[in-house]
Amino acid sequence: MILVTGGAGFIGANFVLDWLAATNEPVVNVDKLTYAGNLENLASLQGDTRHVFVQADIGDSTVLSALLQQHQPRAVLNFAAESHVDRSIHGPEDFIQTNVVGTFRLLEAVRAYWSGLPADAKLAFRFLHVSTDEVYGTLGATDPAFTESHNYEPNSPYSASKAASDHLVRAWHHTYGLPVLTTNCSNNYGPLHFPEKLIPLMIVNALAGKPLPIYGDGQQIRDWLYVRDHCSAIRRVLEAGRLGDTYNVGGWNEQANIDIVKTVCALLDELRPRDDGRSYAEQIRFVQDRPGHDRRYAIDARKLERELGWKPAETFETGIRKTVQWYLDHPEWVAHVQSGSYRDWVHQQYSAQEPA
Ligand SMILES: NC(=O)c1ccc[n+]([C@@H]2O[C@H](COP(=O)([O-])OP(=O)(O)OC[C@H]3O[C@@H](n4cnc5c(N)ncnc54)[C@H](O)[C@@H]3O)[C@@H](O)[C@H]2O)c1
């Protein structure tokens, strides 16, 4: 089996669902269930014995060590993180605790477990760390996209904490020989995305008749990847990645934030037109820019394509249409997140499943 951390969040939950759809290999899912952790994301796995959920902090060495001994995973995949840049600006402490200290504690628990494995299991074991393109800093308009050899130049408390975690993972490989892999991915979008991030926020605000707030001039450029393509890249790196290496994951889809929002509005105009027949784009409002806002990220994912044969399955056009449709089809999920009642759901649905 594999052990996943942060599997109740956006990418982790998509990963767990895709994994169990594709294989019968069980998953132990360790998640602290911060505001971003939503067990409703995993509702379809209720009663599925291949999924073992444990509410725990990756910084809790005792629980982590016990879980590793109990379940003997062949791999640990670390999705758990504080992930929202704006939150990191207002309160960086949690980002240091989870992304830096938590990753350190997890690495130490995994190292102790891995050191005690029999030779063949030790050889086969993998620790995969899920990271971001934001560690590379910002690009000028005509700069080449980030490759794996680009310098780390993080600019926000979030990206600095992720950069620190990447360095720890690298050091645990070089110093202790821990068999690690790291992925640095661009912006994800898709189902189950918490509506504090750009695309889901625009969808839910548009439908609620609220303003669509765009930072600054809206010309910040990001590369966007459909979340299930990120999940397939992680599976591929886990399967065949070279130990100690990092792999950039991207969608070959650079777009300015304002264009992303206009695309979302156009899709909503088509799929759920406003009662007054006007465009959702009329709800766009420019607001004061985020401090230190990176101007452009672009990912060069050719290494992953060349060495491991991975390519995204979705184009932005197909992925964003699926995403908007998913939010239209899941108003209860959105309502529960907005009201906060998704947090009660944990207790209602999982009270019988106490942490191991
Ligand atoms: N969302 C993106 O666009 C993106 C892009 C590239 C990389 N990443 C990385 O992918 C990973 C997942 O991102 P996401 O968007 O799914 O984030 P998310 O915020 O939606 O989910 C994070 C999950 O981690 C859990 N968590 C937080 N602190 C924890 C702790 N101390 N112990 C255990 N669990 C904890 C939360 O409860 C939540 O379920 C992160 O490491 C992030 O840096 C995200």
mmCIF file of C-alpha atoms and ligand atoms in Angstrom:
data_model
loop_
_atom_site.group_PDB
_atom_site.id
_atom_site.type_symbol
_atom_site.label_atom_id
_atom_site.label_comp_id
_atom_site.label_asym_id
_atom_site.label_seq_id
_atom_site.Cartn_x
_atom_site.Cartn_y
_atom_site.Cartn_z
ATOM 1 C CA MET A 1 0.000 0.000 0.000
ATOM 2 C CA ILE A 2 0.912 3.666 -0.206
ATOM 3 C CA LEU A 3 0.631 6.406 2.408
ATOM 4 C CA VAL A 4 -0.574 9.810 1.262
ATOM 5 C CA THR A 5 -0.530 12.992 3.364
ATOM 6 C CA GLY A 6 -2.979 15.830 2.706
ATOM 7 C CA GLY A 7 -5.336 13.527 0.818
ATOM 8 C CA ALA A 8 -8.482 15.405 1.874
ATOM 9 C CA GLY A 9 -7.347 18.593 0.097
ATOM 10 C CA PHE A 10 -7.820 19.561 -3.522
ATOM 11 C CA ILE A 11 -4.987 17.716 -5.279
ATOM 12 C CA GLY A 12 -4.579 14.966 -2.678
ATOM 13 C CA ALA A 13 -8.253 13.983 -2.871
ATOM 14 C CA ASN A 14 -8.182 13.939 -6.670
ATOM 15 C CA PHE A 15 -5.054 11.799 -6.444
ATOM 16 C CA VAL A 16 -6.606 9.294 -4.001
ATOM 17 C CA LEU A 17 -9.789 9.012 -6.097
ATOM 18 C CA ASP A 18 -7.824 8.494 -9.319
ATOM 19 C CA TRP A 19 -5.449 6.031 -7.647
ATOM 20 C CA LEU A 20 -8.243 3.820 -6.338
ATOM 21 C CA ALA A 21 -10.053 4.017 -9.663
ATOM 22 C CA ALA A 22 -6.923 2.778 -11.435
ATOM 23 C CA THR A 23 -5.528 0.208 -8.996
ATOM 24 C CA ASN A 24 -6.499 -1.963 -6.072
ATOM 25 C CA GLU A 25 -3.505 -0.903 -4.023
ATOM 26 C CA PRO A 26 -4.818 0.516 -0.714
ATOM 27 C CA VAL A 27 -4.149 4.064 0.468
ATOM 28 C CA VAL A 28 -3.584 5.286 4.004
ATOM 29 C CA ASN A 29 -4.619 8.919 3.937
ATOM 30 C CA VAL A 30 -3.167 11.106 6.708
ATOM 31 C CA ASP A 31 -4.676 14.570 6.877
ATOM 32 C CA LYS A 32 -4.965 17.088 9.696
ATOM 33 C CA LEU A 33 -8.229 18.431 8.250
ATOM 34 C CA THR A 34 -7.403 22.110 8.373
ATOM 35 C CA TYR A 35 -9.996 24.432 6.804
ATOM 36 C CA ALA A 36 -8.712 23.133 3.411
ATOM 37 C CA GLY A 37 -9.267 19.461 4.249
ATOM 38 C CA ASN A 38 -12.707 18.261 3.245
ATOM 39 C CA LEU A 39 -13.695 14.630 3.715
ATOM 40 C CA GLU A 40 -16.741 15.242 1.570
ATOM 41 C CA ASN A 41 -14.216 15.158 -1.295
ATOM 42 C CA LEU A 42 -13.811 11.451 -0.525
ATOM 43 C CA ALA A 43 -17.475 10.655 0.085
ATOM 44 C CA SER A 44 -17.531 8.167 -2.795
ATOM 45 C CA LEU A 45 -14.984 6.040 -0.892
ATOM 46 C CA GLN A 46 -17.246 5.584 2.103
ATOM 47 C CA GLY A 47 -17.156 1.882 3.032
ATOM 48 C CA ASP A 48 -14.259 1.181 0.648
ATOM 49 C CA THR A 49 -11.761 -0.835 2.697
ATOM 50 C CA ARG A 50 -8.922 0.162 0.353
ATOM 51 C CA HIS A 51 -9.045 3.678 1.834
ATOM 52 C CA VAL A 52 -7.971 4.182 5.432
ATOM 53 C CA PHE A 53 -8.404 7.743 6.647
ATOM 54 C CA VAL A 54 -6.461 8.991 9.668
ATOM 55 C CA GLN A 55 -6.840 12.501 11.031
ATOM 56 C CA ALA A 56 -3.305 13.509 12.061
ATOM 57 C CA ASP A 57 -0.675 16.201 11.655
ATOM 58 C CA ILE A 58 2.432 15.410 9.574
ATOM 59 C CA GLY A 59 4.344 17.109 12.389
ATOM 60 C CA ASP A 60 3.225 14.433 14.872
ATOM 61 C CA SER A 61 6.211 12.073 14.794
ATOM 62 C CA THR A 62 4.680 9.572 17.201
ATOM 63 C CA VAL A 63 1.529 9.049 15.150
ATOM 64 C CA LEU A 64 3.477 9.020 11.893
ATOM 65 C CA SER A 65 5.942 6.401 13.124
ATOM 66 C CA ALA A 66 3.123 4.198 14.430
ATOM 67 C CA LEU A 67 1.225 4.436 11.131
ATOM 68 C CA LEU A 68 4.305 3.554 9.102
ATOM 69 C CA GLN A 69 5.003 0.524 11.281
ATOM 70 C CA GLN A 70 1.368 -0.580 11.214
ATOM 71 C CA HIS A 71 0.755 -0.234 7.476
ATOM 72 C CA GLN A 72 4.257 -0.809 6.014
ATOM 73 C CA PRO A 73 3.722 1.371 2.925
ATOM 74 C CA ARG A 74 5.966 0.922 -0.106
ATOM 75 C CA ALA A 75 5.783 4.675 -0.736
ATOM 76 C CA VAL A 76 4.904 7.924 1.029
ATOM 77 C CA LEU A 77 3.538 10.838 -1.006
ATOM 78 C CA ASN A 78 3.539 14.233 0.692
ATOM 79 C CA PHE A 79 0.714 16.509 -0.465
ATOM 80 C CA ALA A 80 0.046 18.037 2.972
ATOM 81 C CA ALA A 81 0.749 21.758 3.096
ATOM 82 C CA GLU A 82 -0.634 25.151 3.800
ATOM 83 C CA SER A 83 -1.169 26.237 0.206
ATOM 84 C CA HIS A 84 -2.790 29.659 -0.098
ATOM 85 C CA VAL A 85 -0.432 32.577 -0.849
ATOM 86 C CA ASP A 86 -2.782 35.248 0.572
ATOM 87 C CA ARG A 87 -3.096 33.343 3.847
ATOM 88 C CA SER A 88 0.700 33.054 4.005
ATOM 89 C CA ILE A 89 0.972 36.838 3.773
ATOM 90 C CA HIS A 90 -1.525 37.407 6.580
ATOM 91 C CA GLY A 91 -0.238 34.592 8.824
ATOM 92 C CA PRO A 92 3.017 32.868 7.833
ATOM 93 C CA GLU A 93 3.392 30.847 11.058
ATOM 94 C CA ASP A 94 1.214 27.894 9.975
ATOM 95 C CA PHE A 95 3.176 27.714 6.721
ATOM 96 C CA ILE A 96 6.457 27.365 8.568
ATOM 97 C CA GLN A 97 4.985 24.808 10.960
ATOM 98 C CA THR A 98 3.427 22.534 8.356
ATOM 99 C CA ASN A 99 5.492 23.084 5.231
ATOM 100 C CA VAL A 100 8.902 23.271 6.891
ATOM 101 C CA VAL A 101 8.739 21.673 10.355
ATOM 102 C CA GLY A 102 6.029 19.204 9.290
ATOM 103 C CA THR A 103 8.025 18.067 6.257
ATOM 104 C CA PHE A 104 11.124 17.708 8.445
ATOM 105 C CA ARG A 105 9.263 15.545 10.981
ATOM 106 C CA LEU A 106 7.723 13.473 8.218
ATOM 107 C CA LEU A 107 11.140 12.945 6.624
ATOM 108 C CA GLU A 108 12.573 11.837 9.940
ATOM 109 C CA ALA A 109 9.733 9.391 10.627
ATOM 110 C CA VAL A 110 10.041 8.007 7.096
ATOM 111 C CA ARG A 111 13.826 7.736 7.368
ATOM 112 C CA ALA A 112 13.569 5.721 10.588
ATOM 113 C CA TYR A 113 10.968 3.416 9.022
ATOM 114 C CA TRP A 114 12.883 3.046 5.744
ATOM 115 C CA SER A 115 16.178 2.302 7.556
ATOM 116 C CA GLY A 116 14.564 -0.659 9.264
ATOM 117 C CA LEU A 117 13.077 -2.236 6.139
ATOM 118 C CA PRO A 118 14.426 -5.511 4.726
ATOM 119 C CA ALA A 119 16.870 -4.960 1.830
ATOM 120 C CA ASP A 120 14.420 -5.530 -1.052
ATOM 121 C CA ALA A 121 11.673 -3.344 0.474
ATOM 122 C CA LYS A 122 14.263 -0.689 1.251
ATOM 123 C CA LEU A 123 15.390 -0.660 -2.365
ATOM 124 C CA ALA A 124 11.847 -0.387 -3.683
ATOM 125 C CA PHE A 125 10.695 2.318 -1.236
ATOM 126 C CA ARG A 126 9.959 5.881 -2.476
ATOM 127 C CA PHE A 127 9.251 9.237 -0.806
ATOM 128 C CA LEU A 128 7.563 11.595 -3.271
ATOM 129 C CA HIS A 129 7.312 15.273 -2.340
ATOM 130 C CA VAL A 130 4.687 17.361 -4.133
ATOM 131 C CA SER A 131 5.862 20.923 -4.661
ATOM 132 C CA THR A 132 5.198 24.002 -6.730
ATOM 133 C CA ASP A 133 6.683 26.124 -9.521
ATOM 134 C CA GLU A 134 6.416 29.127 -7.179
ATOM 135 C CA VAL A 135 9.763 28.158 -5.584
ATOM 136 C CA TYR A 136 11.514 29.483 -8.707
ATOM 137 C CA GLY A 137 10.291 33.051 -8.216
ATOM 138 C CA THR A 138 9.053 35.282 -10.996
ATOM 139 C CA LEU A 139 9.869 35.615 -14.715
ATOM 140 C CA GLY A 140 10.041 38.559 -17.075
ATOM 141 C CA ALA A 141 7.698 38.584 -20.076
ATOM 142 C CA THR A 142 10.228 37.063 -22.489
ATOM 143 C CA ASP A 143 12.297 34.885 -20.121
ATOM 144 C CA PRO A 144 12.461 31.166 -20.902
ATOM 145 C CA ALA A 145 10.219 28.922 -18.795
ATOM 146 C CA PHE A 146 11.503 27.378 -15.538
ATOM 147 C CA THR A 147 13.554 24.225 -15.998
ATOM 148 C CA GLU A 148 14.598 21.941 -13.134
ATOM 149 C CA SER A 149 17.968 23.711 -12.975
ATOM 150 C CA HIS A 150 16.503 27.196 -12.446
ATOM 151 C CA ASN A 151 17.626 28.868 -9.218
ATOM 152 C CA TYR A 152 15.251 28.866 -6.269
ATOM 153 C CA GLU A 153 14.096 32.478 -5.712
ATOM 154 C CA PRO A 154 10.853 32.257 -3.699
ATOM 155 C CA ASN A 155 9.085 35.552 -3.042
ATOM 156 C CA SER A 156 6.108 34.808 -0.768
ATOM 157 C CA PRO A 157 6.029 33.161 2.660
ATOM 158 C CA TYR A 158 4.190 30.264 0.960
ATOM 159 C CA SER A 159 6.787 29.725 -1.766
ATOM 160 C CA ALA A 160 9.665 30.234 0.691
ATOM 161 C CA SER A 161 8.237 27.546 2.966
ATOM 162 C CA LYS A 162 7.775 25.158 0.031
ATOM 163 C CA ALA A 163 11.322 25.920 -1.167
ATOM 164 C CA ALA A 164 12.615 25.104 2.311
ATOM 165 C CA SER A 165 10.746 21.792 2.264
ATOM 166 C CA ASP A 166 12.189 20.940 -1.167
ATOM 167 C CA HIS A 167 15.690 21.595 0.176
ATOM 168 C CA LEU A 168 15.076 19.333 3.165
ATOM 169 C CA VAL A 169 13.893 16.541 0.862
ATOM 170 C CA ARG A 170 16.973 16.988 -1.315
ATOM 171 C CA ALA A 171 19.271 16.951 1.720
ATOM 172 C CA TRP A 172 17.664 13.789 3.134
ATOM 173 C CA HIS A 173 18.553 12.091 -0.147
ATOM 174 C CA HIS A 174 22.106 13.359 -0.360
ATOM 175 C CA THR A 175 22.903 12.917 3.317
ATOM 176 C CA TYR A 176 20.968 9.815 4.326
ATOM 177 C CA GLY A 177 20.286 8.182 0.964
ATOM 178 C CA LEU A 178 16.510 8.395 1.400
ATOM 179 C CA PRO A 179 15.003 7.477 -1.999
ATOM 180 C CA VAL A 180 13.177 10.722 -2.793
ATOM 181 C CA LEU A 181 11.468 12.254 -5.803
ATOM 182 C CA THR A 182 10.173 15.835 -6.066
ATOM 183 C CA THR A 183 7.622 17.302 -8.456
ATOM 184 C CA ASN A 184 7.269 21.059 -9.031
ATOM 185 C CA CYS A 185 3.947 21.764 -10.656
ATOM 186 C CA SER A 186 2.253 24.851 -12.037
ATOM 187 C CA ASN A 187 -1.230 26.101 -11.018
ATOM 188 C CA ASN A 188 -3.829 23.343 -10.862
ATOM 189 C CA TYR A 189 -7.526 23.700 -11.530
ATOM 190 C CA GLY A 190 -10.406 21.235 -11.576
ATOM 191 C CA PRO A 191 -13.078 19.612 -9.375
ATOM 192 C CA LEU A 192 -12.862 19.849 -5.548
ATOM 193 C CA HIS A 193 -10.870 23.093 -5.606
ATOM 194 C CA PHE A 194 -11.542 25.159 -2.479
ATOM 195 C CA PRO A 195 -13.262 28.376 -3.571
ATOM 196 C CA GLU A 196 -10.632 30.728 -2.191
ATOM 197 C CA LYS A 197 -8.447 30.119 -5.260
ATOM 198 C CA LEU A 198 -8.914 32.051 -8.505
ATOM 199 C CA ILE A 199 -10.950 29.753 -10.755
ATOM 200 C CA PRO A 200 -13.450 28.297 -8.241
ATOM 201 C CA LEU A 201 -13.796 31.706 -6.551
ATOM 202 C CA MET A 202 -14.767 33.270 -9.882
ATOM 203 C CA ILE A 203 -17.298 30.522 -10.614
ATOM 204 C CA VAL A 204 -19.046 30.691 -7.233
ATOM 205 C CA ASN A 205 -18.985 34.502 -7.059
ATOM 206 C CA ALA A 206 -20.321 34.812 -10.590
ATOM 207 C CA LEU A 207 -23.237 32.469 -9.867
ATOM 208 C CA ALA A 208 -23.975 34.310 -6.601
ATOM 209 C CA GLY A 209 -24.126 37.667 -8.433
ATOM 210 C CA LYS A 210 -21.091 38.913 -6.525
ATOM 211 C CA PRO A 211 -18.124 40.935 -7.858
ATOM 212 C CA LEU A 212 -15.260 39.011 -9.510
ATOM 213 C CA PRO A 213 -12.169 40.542 -7.844
ATOM 214 C CA ILE A 214 -9.010 40.632 -9.970
ATOM 215 C CA TYR A 215 -5.708 41.687 -8.438
ATOM 216 C CA GLY A 216 -3.950 44.714 -9.982
ATOM 217 C CA ASP A 217 -4.176 44.836 -13.760
ATOM 218 C CA GLY A 218 -4.966 41.102 -14.103
ATOM 219 C CA GLN A 219 -1.900 40.595 -16.292
ATOM 220 C CA GLN A 220 -0.181 38.132 -13.937
ATOM 221 C CA ILE A 221 0.672 35.098 -16.036
ATOM 222 C CA ARG A 222 0.438 31.532 -14.761
ATOM 223 C CA ASP A 223 0.677 28.106 -16.365
ATOM 224 C CA TRP A 224 -2.504 26.102 -15.712
ATOM 225 C CA LEU A 225 -2.783 22.304 -15.514
ATOM 226 C CA TYR A 226 -5.921 20.213 -15.054
ATOM 227 C CA VAL A 227 -5.623 18.515 -11.666
ATOM 228 C CA ARG A 228 -6.046 14.968 -12.981
ATOM 229 C CA ASP A 229 -3.095 15.539 -15.304
ATOM 230 C CA HIS A 230 -1.034 16.531 -12.286
ATOM 231 C CA CYS A 231 -2.143 13.285 -10.627
ATOM 232 C CA SER A 232 -1.109 11.213 -13.643
ATOM 233 C CA ALA A 233 2.291 12.948 -13.641
ATOM 234 C CA ILE A 234 2.796 12.082 -9.970
ATOM 235 C CA ARG A 235 1.875 8.435 -10.621
ATOM 236 C CA ARG A 236 4.374 8.342 -13.481
ATOM 237 C CA VAL A 237 7.186 9.922 -11.445
ATOM 238 C CA LEU A 238 6.487 7.527 -8.586
ATOM 239 C CA GLU A 239 6.662 4.626 -11.004
ATOM 240 C CA ALA A 240 9.749 5.548 -12.987
ATOM 241 C CA GLY A 241 11.355 8.754 -11.666
ATOM 242 C CA ARG A 242 15.107 8.824 -11.136
ATOM 243 C CA LEU A 243 15.957 8.844 -7.436
ATOM 244 C CA GLY A 244 16.880 12.247 -6.055
ATOM 245 C CA ASP A 245 15.608 14.030 -9.178
ATOM 246 C CA THR A 246 13.058 16.788 -9.477
ATOM 247 C CA TYR A 247 10.480 16.927 -12.266
ATOM 248 C CA ASN A 248 8.669 20.041 -13.458
ATOM 249 C CA VAL A 249 5.011 19.435 -14.277
ATOM 250 C CA GLY A 250 3.082 21.887 -16.436
ATOM 251 C CA GLY A 251 0.242 22.280 -18.884
ATOM 252 C CA TRP A 252 1.936 24.266 -21.672
ATOM 253 C CA ASN A 253 -0.787 26.793 -21.053
ATOM 254 C CA GLU A 254 0.372 30.250 -19.997
ATOM 255 C CA GLN A 255 -2.434 32.713 -19.510
ATOM 256 C CA ALA A 256 -3.020 36.060 -17.816
ATOM 257 C CA ASN A 257 -5.422 35.952 -14.869
ATOM 258 C CA ILE A 258 -7.828 38.339 -16.600
ATOM 259 C CA ASP A 259 -8.063 35.986 -19.596
ATOM 260 C CA ILE A 260 -8.746 33.012 -17.313
ATOM 261 C CA VAL A 261 -11.599 34.931 -15.707
ATOM 262 C CA LYS A 262 -13.026 35.995 -19.069
ATOM 263 C CA THR A 263 -12.972 32.356 -20.216
ATOM 264 C CA VAL A 264 -14.822 31.274 -17.065
ATOM 265 C CA CYS A 265 -17.401 34.035 -17.643
ATOM 266 C CA ALA A 266 -17.901 33.013 -21.269
ATOM 267 C CA LEU A 267 -18.458 29.377 -20.265
ATOM 268 C CA LEU A 268 -20.956 30.391 -17.608
ATOM 269 C CA ASP A 269 -22.718 32.660 -20.130
ATOM 270 C CA GLU A 270 -23.119 29.572 -22.302
ATOM 271 C CA LEU A 271 -23.907 26.926 -19.671
ATOM 272 C CA ARG A 272 -25.881 28.944 -17.080
ATOM 273 C CA PRO A 273 -26.810 32.336 -18.601
ATOM 274 C CA ARG A 274 -27.639 35.189 -16.242
ATOM 275 C CA ASP A 275 -31.370 35.872 -15.847
ATOM 276 C CA ASP A 276 -30.944 39.371 -17.282
ATOM 277 C CA GLY A 277 -29.136 38.022 -20.362
ATOM 278 C CA ARG A 278 -25.993 40.090 -19.679
ATOM 279 C CA SER A 279 -22.495 38.621 -19.412
ATOM 280 C CA TYR A 280 -20.932 37.531 -16.118
ATOM 281 C CA ALA A 281 -17.886 39.515 -17.295
ATOM 282 C CA GLU A 282 -19.761 42.652 -16.177
ATOM 283 C CA GLN A 283 -19.132 41.502 -12.580
ATOM 284 C CA ILE A 284 -15.319 41.803 -12.993
ATOM 285 C CA ARG A 285 -13.743 44.348 -10.607
ATOM 286 C CA PHE A 286 -10.056 45.253 -10.377
ATOM 287 C CA VAL A 287 -8.812 45.408 -6.762
ATOM 288 C CA GLN A 288 -5.528 46.422 -5.136
ATOM 289 C CA ASP A 289 -2.729 44.018 -6.056
ATOM 290 C CA ARG A 290 -1.324 41.415 -3.648
ATOM 291 C CA PRO A 291 1.978 42.584 -2.060
ATOM 292 C CA GLY A 292 5.009 41.073 -3.797
ATOM 293 C CA HIS A 293 2.766 39.484 -6.436
ATOM 294 C CA ASP A 294 4.883 37.424 -8.848
ATOM 295 C CA ARG A 295 4.350 38.583 -12.419
ATOM 296 C CA ARG A 296 4.863 35.431 -14.427
ATOM 297 C CA TYR A 297 5.414 31.697 -13.912
ATOM 298 C CA ALA A 298 6.058 29.354 -16.817
ATOM 299 C CA ILE A 299 7.004 25.708 -16.608
ATOM 300 C CA ASP A 300 9.211 23.791 -18.987
ATOM 301 C CA ALA A 301 7.973 20.200 -18.530
ATOM 302 C CA ARG A 302 10.095 18.677 -21.299
ATOM 303 C CA LYS A 303 12.198 16.561 -18.932
ATOM 304 C CA LEU A 304 9.111 14.712 -17.719
ATOM 305 C CA GLU A 305 7.953 14.230 -21.282
ATOM 306 C CA ARG A 306 11.370 13.175 -22.608
ATOM 307 C CA GLU A 307 12.416 10.856 -19.783
ATOM 308 C CA LEU A 308 9.109 9.438 -18.556
ATOM 309 C CA GLY A 309 6.819 9.958 -21.550
ATOM 310 C CA TRP A 310 4.236 12.018 -19.632
ATOM 311 C CA LYS A 311 1.960 14.512 -21.346
ATOM 312 C CA PRO A 312 -1.216 16.191 -20.130
ATOM 313 C CA ALA A 313 -4.414 14.611 -21.459
ATOM 314 C CA GLU A 314 -6.484 17.799 -21.265
ATOM 315 C CA THR A 315 -6.078 21.057 -23.121
ATOM 316 C CA PHE A 316 -7.119 24.164 -21.223
ATOM 317 C CA GLU A 317 -10.287 24.341 -23.318
ATOM 318 C CA THR A 318 -11.420 20.818 -22.379
ATOM 319 C CA GLY A 319 -10.253 21.040 -18.764
ATOM 320 C CA ILE A 320 -11.846 24.376 -17.948
ATOM 321 C CA ARG A 321 -15.163 23.293 -19.502
ATOM 322 C CA LYS A 322 -15.162 20.140 -17.326
ATOM 323 C CA THR A 323 -14.313 22.259 -14.295
ATOM 324 C CA VAL A 324 -17.083 24.822 -14.771
ATOM 325 C CA GLN A 325 -19.551 22.006 -15.435
ATOM 326 C CA TRP A 326 -18.438 20.222 -12.245
ATOM 327 C CA TYR A 327 -19.171 23.299 -10.128
ATOM 328 C CA LEU A 328 -22.567 23.691 -11.808
ATOM 329 C CA ASP A 329 -23.326 20.025 -11.075
ATOM 330 C CA HIS A 330 -22.239 20.184 -7.409
ATOM 331 C CA PRO A 331 -24.031 23.094 -5.733
ATOM 332 C CA GLU A 332 -24.267 21.171 -2.413
ATOM 333 C CA TRP A 333 -20.476 20.744 -2.254
ATOM 334 C CA VAL A 334 -20.062 24.503 -2.804
ATOM 335 C CA ALA A 335 -22.808 25.351 -0.285
ATOM 336 C CA HIS A 336 -21.255 23.108 2.386
ATOM 337 C CA VAL A 337 -17.833 24.694 1.881
ATOM 338 C CA GLN A 338 -19.257 28.201 1.989
ATOM 339 C CA SER A 339 -21.356 27.585 5.094
ATOM 340 C CA GLY A 340 -18.563 25.685 6.826
ATOM 341 C CA SER A 341 -20.838 22.675 7.296
ATOM 342 C CA TYR A 342 -18.324 20.455 5.447
ATOM 343 C CA ARG A 343 -16.447 20.419 8.732
ATOM 344 C CA ASP A 344 -19.435 18.882 10.581
ATOM 345 C CA TRP A 345 -19.588 16.277 7.856
ATOM 346 C CA VAL A 346 -16.349 14.805 9.157
ATOM 347 C CA HIS A 347 -17.936 14.043 12.505
ATOM 348 C CA GLN A 348 -21.209 12.788 11.048
ATOM 349 C CA GLN A 349 -19.645 10.489 8.486
ATOM 350 C CA TYR A 350 -16.430 9.383 10.104
ATOM 351 C CA SER A 351 -17.231 9.170 13.800
ATOM 352 C CA ALA A 352 -16.948 5.385 13.578
ATOM 353 C CA GLN A 353 -13.472 5.589 12.040
ATOM 354 C CA GLU A 354 -11.197 6.845 14.783
ATOM 355 C CA PRO A 355 -7.541 7.540 14.012
ATOM 356 C CA ALA A 356 -5.385 4.437 14.281
HETATM 357 N N1 LIG B 1 -3.042 23.930 -5.882
HETATM 358 C C1 LIG B 1 -2.044 24.131 -6.753
HETATM 359 O O1 LIG B 1 -2.241 24.779 -7.784
HETATM 360 C C2 LIG B 1 -0.684 23.518 -6.506
HETATM 361 C C3 LIG B 1 0.268 23.570 -7.527
HETATM 362 C C4 LIG B 1 1.509 22.963 -7.317
HETATM 363 C C5 LIG B 1 1.781 22.329 -6.133
HETATM 364 N N2 LIG B 1 0.848 22.312 -5.145
HETATM 365 C C6 LIG B 1 1.186 21.586 -3.909
HETATM 366 O O2 LIG B 1 0.348 20.445 -3.880
HETATM 367 C C7 LIG B 1 0.029 20.108 -2.535
HETATM 368 C C8 LIG B 1 -1.467 20.041 -2.363
HETATM 369 O O3 LIG B 1 -2.030 21.311 -2.709
HETATM 370 P P1 LIG B 1 -3.604 21.561 -2.638
HETATM 371 O O4 LIG B 1 -3.904 22.650 -3.592
HETATM 372 O O5 LIG B 1 -4.314 20.276 -2.733
HETATM 373 O O6 LIG B 1 -3.721 22.140 -1.160
HETATM 374 P P2 LIG B 1 -4.991 22.181 -0.201
HETATM 375 O O7 LIG B 1 -4.767 23.376 0.676
HETATM 376 O O8 LIG B 1 -6.254 22.079 -0.981
HETATM 377 O O9 LIG B 1 -4.876 20.849 0.673
HETATM 378 C C9 LIG B 1 -3.892 20.672 1.642
HETATM 379 C C10 LIG B 1 -4.305 19.484 2.510
HETATM 380 O O10 LIG B 1 -3.278 19.278 3.477
HETATM 381 C C11 LIG B 1 -3.875 19.127 4.761
HETATM 382 N N3 LIG B 1 -2.923 19.605 5.766
HETATM 383 C C12 LIG B 1 -2.532 20.884 6.000
HETATM 384 N N4 LIG B 1 -1.651 20.911 7.022
HETATM 385 C C13 LIG B 1 -1.471 19.629 7.417
HETATM 386 C C14 LIG B 1 -0.678 19.011 8.426
HETATM 387 N N5 LIG B 1 0.113 19.739 9.221
HETATM 388 N N6 LIG B 1 -0.726 17.671 8.550
HETATM 389 C C15 LIG B 1 -1.541 16.924 7.765
HETATM 390 N N7 LIG B 1 -2.325 17.455 6.817
HETATM 391 C C16 LIG B 1 -2.287 18.791 6.640
HETATM 392 C C17 LIG B 1 -5.133 19.966 4.712
HETATM 393 O O11 LIG B 1 -6.088 19.560 5.684
HETATM 394 C C18 LIG B 1 -5.601 19.723 3.283
HETATM 395 O O12 LIG B 1 -6.426 18.582 3.205
HETATM 396 C C19 LIG B 1 0.697 21.184 -1.670
HETATM 397 O O13 LIG B 1 1.908 20.672 -1.193
HETATM 398 C C20 LIG B 1 0.921 22.335 -2.623
HETATM 399 O O14 LIG B 1 2.042 23.103 -2.230
HETATM 400 C C21 LIG B 1 -0.386 22.889 -5.299
#
